[in-house]
């Protein structure tokens, strides 16, 4: 009986639905004044622009840029797929965590953190805005037809 119970428990664990944490596609940006930090996500691609913690000369406008694949671990930590040199540089100063539909950035040098809030990706207006006789082309859709976002 114990063997059957063990086998049943083993199958239950193996075939249980495992959920992989994900973040919705869109832009994540801070509302802190004076900071233009953001992270953009599209499926498994991440693009980051964060303030250079050391203000090293030779960087564009004092920001670090990086883009590539990433993964979210079971503890909701976001781990970019970087080269060893990039990872040493970035992970010395920053940690990233998924918090609901936002991203928490731990600034290890400043010993503080800030949240990048989710802004949904823009969607084009429906094609019903184009007249049936094609007198109004898609390129001529007025800007007022697009929703306003931050």
Short mmCIF file of C-alpha atoms in Angstrom, two decimals:
data_model
loop_
_atom_site.label_atom_id
_atom_site.label_comp_id
_atom_site.label_asym_id
_atom_site.label_seq_id
_atom_site.Cartn_x
_atom_site.Cartn_y
_atom_site.Cartn_z
CA UNK A 1 0.00 0.00 0.00
CA UNK A 2 2.84 2.40 0.82
CA UNK A 3 4.43 1.73 -2.55
CA UNK A 4 1.17 2.58 -4.37
CA UNK A 5 0.80 5.75 -2.34
CA UNK A 6 4.42 6.71 -3.10
CA UNK A 7 3.97 6.08 -6.84
CA UNK A 8 0.70 8.04 -6.87
CA UNK A 9 2.39 10.98 -5.07
CA UNK A 10 5.32 10.84 -7.50
CA UNK A 11 3.01 10.97 -10.54
CA UNK A 12 0.99 13.78 -8.96
CA UNK A 13 4.15 15.84 -8.50
CA UNK A 14 5.48 15.08 -11.98
CA UNK A 15 2.27 15.82 -13.83
CA UNK A 16 1.07 18.75 -11.74
CA UNK A 17 0.76 21.93 -13.79
CA UNK A 18 3.79 24.07 -13.16
CA UNK A 19 3.32 27.73 -13.87
CA UNK A 20 6.21 29.81 -15.12
CA UNK A 21 6.14 33.40 -13.90
CA UNK A 22 5.83 35.88 -16.75
CA UNK A 23 5.55 39.61 -17.24
CA UNK A 24 3.13 41.17 -19.72
CA UNK A 25 4.54 42.81 -22.84
CA UNK A 26 4.96 46.54 -22.56
CA UNK A 27 7.07 49.24 -21.01
CA UNK A 28 7.95 49.53 -17.33
CA UNK A 29 9.06 52.97 -16.20
CA UNK A 30 9.58 54.85 -12.98
CA UNK A 31 7.53 57.78 -11.78
CA UNK A 32 10.46 59.26 -9.83
CA UNK A 33 11.32 62.75 -11.04
CA UNK A 34 14.69 63.11 -12.72
CA UNK A 35 15.02 59.43 -13.62
CA UNK A 36 14.44 58.16 -17.13
CA UNK A 37 14.97 54.50 -16.24
CA UNK A 38 12.83 51.96 -18.07
CA UNK A 39 12.57 48.30 -19.00
CA UNK A 40 10.68 47.12 -22.07
CA UNK A 41 9.54 43.51 -22.43
CA UNK A 42 8.39 41.59 -25.46
CA UNK A 43 7.83 37.87 -24.82
CA UNK A 44 11.25 36.64 -23.63
CA UNK A 45 13.21 39.75 -24.71
CA UNK A 46 14.14 42.45 -22.23
CA UNK A 47 15.54 45.91 -23.03
CA UNK A 48 16.88 47.96 -20.10
CA UNK A 49 18.03 51.54 -19.71
CA UNK A 50 19.09 52.35 -16.15
CA UNK A 51 21.07 55.20 -14.68
CA UNK A 52 24.79 54.52 -14.54
CA UNK A 53 25.49 54.16 -10.81
CA UNK A 54 29.06 55.41 -11.07
CA UNK A 55 28.54 58.08 -13.73
CA UNK A 56 31.45 56.58 -15.67
CA UNK A 57 32.55 58.80 -18.52
CA UNK A 58 32.04 57.43 -22.00
CA UNK A 59 28.43 56.35 -21.47
CA UNK A 60 25.55 58.02 -23.27
CA UNK A 61 23.85 60.54 -20.99
CA UNK A 62 24.86 58.64 -17.86
CA UNK A 63 22.72 55.56 -18.61
CA UNK A 64 23.52 51.90 -19.17
CA UNK A 65 21.69 50.10 -21.97
CA UNK A 66 21.27 46.35 -22.42
CA UNK A 67 18.94 44.07 -24.37
CA UNK A 68 18.53 40.32 -24.66
CA UNK A 69 16.76 37.27 -23.30
CA UNK A 70 15.84 36.86 -19.65
CA UNK A 71 14.28 34.40 -17.25
CA UNK A 72 12.17 34.75 -14.11
CA UNK A 73 13.18 32.38 -11.32
CA UNK A 74 10.81 30.79 -8.80
CA UNK A 75 11.63 33.51 -6.23
CA UNK A 76 10.47 36.12 -8.83
CA UNK A 77 14.02 37.31 -9.45
CA UNK A 78 14.56 38.45 -13.03
CA UNK A 79 17.87 37.18 -14.44
CA UNK A 80 19.05 38.63 -17.77
CA UNK A 81 20.98 36.24 -20.04
CA UNK A 82 24.21 38.26 -20.11
CA UNK A 83 27.83 37.52 -20.78
CA UNK A 84 29.97 36.97 -17.71
CA UNK A 85 31.54 40.45 -17.93
CA UNK A 86 28.15 42.16 -18.34
CA UNK A 87 26.66 40.14 -15.52
CA UNK A 88 29.48 41.08 -13.16
CA UNK A 89 28.97 44.77 -13.96
CA UNK A 90 25.17 44.82 -13.77
CA UNK A 91 24.66 42.42 -10.85
CA UNK A 92 27.17 44.33 -8.73
CA UNK A 93 24.83 47.34 -8.79
CA UNK A 94 21.31 46.09 -9.58
CA UNK A 95 18.86 43.29 -8.75
CA UNK A 96 15.50 42.90 -10.49
CA UNK A 97 12.33 41.32 -9.09
CA UNK A 98 8.84 40.74 -10.49
CA UNK A 99 6.27 42.27 -8.13
CA UNK A 100 2.77 41.73 -9.52
CA UNK A 101 2.70 43.54 -12.87
CA UNK A 102 5.65 45.75 -11.95
CA UNK A 103 9.41 45.38 -11.68
CA UNK A 104 11.25 46.23 -8.48
CA UNK A 105 14.83 47.40 -9.00
CA UNK A 106 17.17 47.13 -6.02
CA UNK A 107 19.97 49.67 -6.34
CA UNK A 108 22.66 47.91 -4.32
CA UNK A 109 25.10 50.83 -4.40
CA UNK A 110 22.61 53.41 -3.13
CA UNK A 111 21.01 50.81 -0.83
CA UNK A 112 17.49 51.65 -1.96
CA UNK A 113 14.96 50.41 -4.44
CA UNK A 114 12.38 51.78 -6.84
CA UNK A 115 9.50 50.32 -8.81
CA UNK A 116 9.07 50.39 -12.57
CA UNK A 117 5.32 50.52 -13.22
CA UNK A 118 3.71 48.65 -16.11
CA UNK A 119 2.49 50.65 -19.09
CA UNK A 120 0.64 48.47 -21.62
CA UNK A 121 1.88 48.29 -25.18
CA UNK A 122 0.10 50.61 -27.59
CA UNK A 123 -2.35 49.02 -29.92
CA UNK A 124 -3.30 50.56 -33.25
CA UNK A 125 -6.88 51.72 -33.71
CA UNK A 126 -9.28 49.20 -35.20
CA UNK A 127 -9.39 48.98 -38.97
CA UNK A 128 -13.03 50.04 -38.81
CA UNK A 129 -11.63 53.59 -38.77
CA UNK A 130 -10.79 53.09 -42.46
CA UNK A 131 -13.70 53.95 -44.70
CA UNK A 132 -15.16 51.15 -46.84
CA UNK A 133 -14.35 52.93 -50.10
CA UNK A 134 -10.64 53.19 -49.09
CA UNK A 135 -10.70 56.98 -49.43
CA UNK A 136 -8.99 57.13 -46.03
CA UNK A 137 -5.81 55.07 -45.94
CA UNK A 138 -4.35 53.54 -42.79
CA UNK A 139 -1.47 56.06 -42.80
CA UNK A 140 -3.96 58.93 -42.72
CA UNK A 141 -5.75 57.88 -39.54
CA UNK A 142 -5.88 60.98 -37.35
CA UNK A 143 -3.70 61.01 -34.24
CA UNK A 144 -6.81 61.54 -32.08
CA UNK A 145 -7.81 57.93 -32.87
CA UNK A 146 -4.82 56.63 -30.86
CA UNK A 147 -5.20 56.33 -27.08
CA UNK A 148 -3.00 58.56 -24.96
CA UNK A 149 -0.46 56.94 -22.66
CA UNK A 150 2.25 58.30 -20.41
#
